[in-house]
Tab-separated table of C-alpha atoms in Angstrom:
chain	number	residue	atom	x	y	z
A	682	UNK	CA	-3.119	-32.800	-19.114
A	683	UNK	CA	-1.607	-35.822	-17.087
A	684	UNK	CA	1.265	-35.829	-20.065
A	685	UNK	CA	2.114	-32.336	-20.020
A	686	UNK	CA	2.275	-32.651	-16.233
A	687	UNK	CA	4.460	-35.758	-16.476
A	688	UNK	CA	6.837	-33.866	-19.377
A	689	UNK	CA	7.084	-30.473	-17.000
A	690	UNK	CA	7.736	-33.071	-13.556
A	691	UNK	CA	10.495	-34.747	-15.290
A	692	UNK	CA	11.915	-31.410	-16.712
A	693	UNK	CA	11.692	-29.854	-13.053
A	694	UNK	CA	9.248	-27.361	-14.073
A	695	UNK	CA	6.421	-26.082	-11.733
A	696	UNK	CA	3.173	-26.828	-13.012
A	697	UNK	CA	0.464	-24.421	-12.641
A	698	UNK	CA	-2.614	-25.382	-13.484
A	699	UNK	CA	-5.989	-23.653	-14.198
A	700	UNK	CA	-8.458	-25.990	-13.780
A	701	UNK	CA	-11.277	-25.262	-16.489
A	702	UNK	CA	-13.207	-25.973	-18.018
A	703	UNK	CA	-13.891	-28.590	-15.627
A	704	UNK	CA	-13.640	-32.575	-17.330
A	705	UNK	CA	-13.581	-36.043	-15.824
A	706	UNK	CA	-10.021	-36.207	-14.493
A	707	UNK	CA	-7.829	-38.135	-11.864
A	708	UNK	CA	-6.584	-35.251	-10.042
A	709	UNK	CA	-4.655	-37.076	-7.537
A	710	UNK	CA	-2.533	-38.370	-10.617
A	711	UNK	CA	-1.456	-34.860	-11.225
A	712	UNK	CA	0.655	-34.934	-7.925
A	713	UNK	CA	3.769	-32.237	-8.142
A	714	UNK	CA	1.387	-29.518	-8.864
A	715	UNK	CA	3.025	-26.166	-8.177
A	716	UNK	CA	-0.738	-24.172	-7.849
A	717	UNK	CA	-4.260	-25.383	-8.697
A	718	UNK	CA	-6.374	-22.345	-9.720
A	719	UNK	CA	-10.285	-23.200	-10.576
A	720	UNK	CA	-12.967	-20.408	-10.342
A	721	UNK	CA	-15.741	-21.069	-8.011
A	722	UNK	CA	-18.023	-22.960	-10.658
A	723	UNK	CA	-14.857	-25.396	-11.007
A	724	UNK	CA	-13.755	-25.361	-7.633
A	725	UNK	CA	-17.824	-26.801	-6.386
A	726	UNK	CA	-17.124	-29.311	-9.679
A	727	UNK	CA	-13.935	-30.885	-7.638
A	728	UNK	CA	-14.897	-30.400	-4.275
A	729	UNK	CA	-18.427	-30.346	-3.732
A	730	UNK	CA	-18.166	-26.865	-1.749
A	731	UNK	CA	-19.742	-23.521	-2.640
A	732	UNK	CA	-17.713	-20.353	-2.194
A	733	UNK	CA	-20.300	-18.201	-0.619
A	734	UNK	CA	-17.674	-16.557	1.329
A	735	UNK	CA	-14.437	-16.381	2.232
A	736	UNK	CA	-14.371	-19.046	4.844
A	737	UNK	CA	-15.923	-21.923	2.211
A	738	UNK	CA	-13.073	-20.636	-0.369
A	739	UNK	CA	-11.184	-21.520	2.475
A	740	UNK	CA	-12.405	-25.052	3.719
A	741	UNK	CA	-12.462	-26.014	-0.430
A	742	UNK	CA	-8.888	-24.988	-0.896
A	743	UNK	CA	-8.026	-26.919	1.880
A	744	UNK	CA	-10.072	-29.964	-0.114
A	745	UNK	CA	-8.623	-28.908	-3.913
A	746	UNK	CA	-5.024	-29.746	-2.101
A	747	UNK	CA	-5.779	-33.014	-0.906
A	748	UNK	CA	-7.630	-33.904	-4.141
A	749	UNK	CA	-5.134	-32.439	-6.645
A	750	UNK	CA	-2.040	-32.721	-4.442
A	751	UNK	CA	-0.589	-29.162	-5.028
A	752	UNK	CA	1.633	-26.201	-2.770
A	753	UNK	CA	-0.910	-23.799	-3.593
A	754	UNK	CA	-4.449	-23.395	-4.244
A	755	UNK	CA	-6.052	-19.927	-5.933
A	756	UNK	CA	-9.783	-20.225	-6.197
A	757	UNK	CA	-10.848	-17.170	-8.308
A	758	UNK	CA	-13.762	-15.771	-6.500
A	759	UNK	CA	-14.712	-13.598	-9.879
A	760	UNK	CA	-15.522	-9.940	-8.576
A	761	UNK	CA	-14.830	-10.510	-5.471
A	762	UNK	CA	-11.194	-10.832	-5.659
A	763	UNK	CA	-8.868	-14.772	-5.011
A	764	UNK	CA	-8.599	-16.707	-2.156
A	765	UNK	CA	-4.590	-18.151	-1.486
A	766	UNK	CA	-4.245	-21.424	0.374
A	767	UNK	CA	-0.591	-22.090	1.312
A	768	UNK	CA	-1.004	-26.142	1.961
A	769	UNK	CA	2.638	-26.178	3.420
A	770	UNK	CA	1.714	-23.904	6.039
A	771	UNK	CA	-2.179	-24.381	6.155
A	772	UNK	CA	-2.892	-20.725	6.134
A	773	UNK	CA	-4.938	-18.945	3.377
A	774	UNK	CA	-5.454	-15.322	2.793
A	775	UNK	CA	-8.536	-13.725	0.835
A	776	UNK	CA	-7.014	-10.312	-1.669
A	777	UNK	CA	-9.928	-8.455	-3.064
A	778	UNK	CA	-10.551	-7.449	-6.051
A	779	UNK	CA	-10.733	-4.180	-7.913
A	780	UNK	CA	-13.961	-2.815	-8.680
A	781	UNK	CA	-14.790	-1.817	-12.116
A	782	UNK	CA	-17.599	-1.300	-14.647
A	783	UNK	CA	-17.970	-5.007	-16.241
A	784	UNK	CA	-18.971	-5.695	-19.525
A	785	UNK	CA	-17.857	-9.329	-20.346
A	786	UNK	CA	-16.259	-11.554	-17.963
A	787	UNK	CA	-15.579	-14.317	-20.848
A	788	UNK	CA	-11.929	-14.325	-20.529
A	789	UNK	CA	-11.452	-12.841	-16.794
A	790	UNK	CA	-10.299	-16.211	-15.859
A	791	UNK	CA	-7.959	-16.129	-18.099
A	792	UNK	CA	-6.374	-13.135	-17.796
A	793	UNK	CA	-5.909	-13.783	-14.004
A	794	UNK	CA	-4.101	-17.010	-14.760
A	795	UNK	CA	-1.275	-15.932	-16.961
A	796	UNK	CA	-0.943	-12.525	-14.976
A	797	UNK	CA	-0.502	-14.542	-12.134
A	798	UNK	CA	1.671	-16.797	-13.604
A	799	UNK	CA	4.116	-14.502	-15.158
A	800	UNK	CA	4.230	-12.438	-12.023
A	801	UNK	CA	4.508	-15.685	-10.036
A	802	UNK	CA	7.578	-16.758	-12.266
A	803	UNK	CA	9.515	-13.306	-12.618
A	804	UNK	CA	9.045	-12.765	-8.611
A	805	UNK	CA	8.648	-15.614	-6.426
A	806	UNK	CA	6.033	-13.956	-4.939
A	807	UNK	CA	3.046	-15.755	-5.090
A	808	UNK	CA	0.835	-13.336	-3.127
A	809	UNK	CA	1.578	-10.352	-4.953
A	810	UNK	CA	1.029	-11.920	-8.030
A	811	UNK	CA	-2.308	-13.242	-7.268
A	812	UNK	CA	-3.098	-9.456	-6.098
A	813	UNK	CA	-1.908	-8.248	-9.798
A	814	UNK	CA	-3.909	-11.054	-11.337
A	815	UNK	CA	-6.978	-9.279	-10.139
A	816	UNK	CA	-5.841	-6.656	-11.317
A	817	UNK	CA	-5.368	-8.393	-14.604
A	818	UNK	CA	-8.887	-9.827	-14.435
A	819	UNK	CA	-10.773	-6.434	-13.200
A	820	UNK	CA	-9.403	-5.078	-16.771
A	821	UNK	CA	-10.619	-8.045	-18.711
A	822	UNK	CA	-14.025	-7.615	-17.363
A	823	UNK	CA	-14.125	-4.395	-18.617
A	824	UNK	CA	-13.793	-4.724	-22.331
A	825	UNK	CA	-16.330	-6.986	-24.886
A	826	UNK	CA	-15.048	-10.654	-26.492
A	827	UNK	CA	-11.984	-12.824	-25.038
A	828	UNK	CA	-8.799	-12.158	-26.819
A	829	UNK	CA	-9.704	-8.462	-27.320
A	830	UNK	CA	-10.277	-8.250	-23.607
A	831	UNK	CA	-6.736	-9.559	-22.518
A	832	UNK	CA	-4.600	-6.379	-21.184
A	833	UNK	CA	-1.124	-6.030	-21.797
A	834	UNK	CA	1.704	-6.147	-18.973
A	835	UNK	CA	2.089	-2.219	-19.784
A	836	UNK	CA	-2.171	-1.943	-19.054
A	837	UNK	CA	-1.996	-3.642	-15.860
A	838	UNK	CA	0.867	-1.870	-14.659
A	839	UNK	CA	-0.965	1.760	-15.678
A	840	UNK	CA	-4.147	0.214	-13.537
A	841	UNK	CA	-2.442	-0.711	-10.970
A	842	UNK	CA	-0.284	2.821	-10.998
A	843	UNK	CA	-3.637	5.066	-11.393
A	844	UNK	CA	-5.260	3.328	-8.066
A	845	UNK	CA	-1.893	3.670	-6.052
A	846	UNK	CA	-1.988	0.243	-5.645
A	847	UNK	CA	1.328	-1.465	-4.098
A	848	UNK	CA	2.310	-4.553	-5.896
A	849	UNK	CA	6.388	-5.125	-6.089
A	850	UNK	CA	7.268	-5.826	-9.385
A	851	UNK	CA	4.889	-3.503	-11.018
């Protein structure tokens, strides 16, 4: 991890990282971080907080960003939707999720990472991504196993589309 950080730093690439499963790591050698994105499980790991709510999401993202020295924090709150810390501006902001009929939330995590991540890197637009990552997540949740439960950018677009959900991009 600290290599393909240093390889990605030196190439001026912004590092994203998704923080699980959670491992005995230096976080504060991982400094240049673009976003740090744990789940709650991970995000209790690093910080010793539990995200009972949206003001604890808040108070560990705050703590993630002086730990793992990043611009962003995302702490996926499962069901519940992500919390977005801006640490430039100290301000977060909790997007909800999309309720849906789960089945297996193996690779939810997942799918909320690279949606967000694409999104992130196609837009600029870090908010609206994290709001189609739940999107991307809600449809994991609802299918069995963890590739077969990945949607396609086509999928997410037709979920977001059927709830008349606003996400630029899309």
């Amino acid at each position: 991890v600290l290599e393909v950080c240093r390889l990605a730093r030196d190439r001026g690439l912004p590092i994203i990282l998704d923080a699980g499963p959670i491992r005995e790591l230096d976080f504060s050698l991982l400094h240049g971080l673009e976003i740090i994105s744990p789940n709650e499980t991970e995000t209790r790991a690093i910080t010793g907080i539990e995200c009972r709510g949206v003001d604890d999401a808040l108070e560990a993202a705050q703590k993630l960003v002086r730990i793992a020295p990043s611009r962003y924090a995302v702490i996926k709150l499962a069901h519940r939707g992500a919390l977005l810390y801006d640490a430039e501006r100290d301000t977060g902001e909790y997007l909800k999720g999309y309720p849906v009929e789960t089945v297996d939330s193996t690779a939810a995590g997942d799918a909320f990472t690279a949606a967000m991540t694409a999104h992130y890197l196609r837009h600029g637009d870090l908010r609206r991504a994290v709001a189609y990552a739940n999107a991307a997540g809600a449809l994991a949740v609802t299918r069995l196993g963890a590739q077969p439960s990945l949607p396609t950018a086509l999928e997410v677009r037709a979920f977001i589309q059927e709830r008349g959900l606003e996400i630029s991009g899309v």
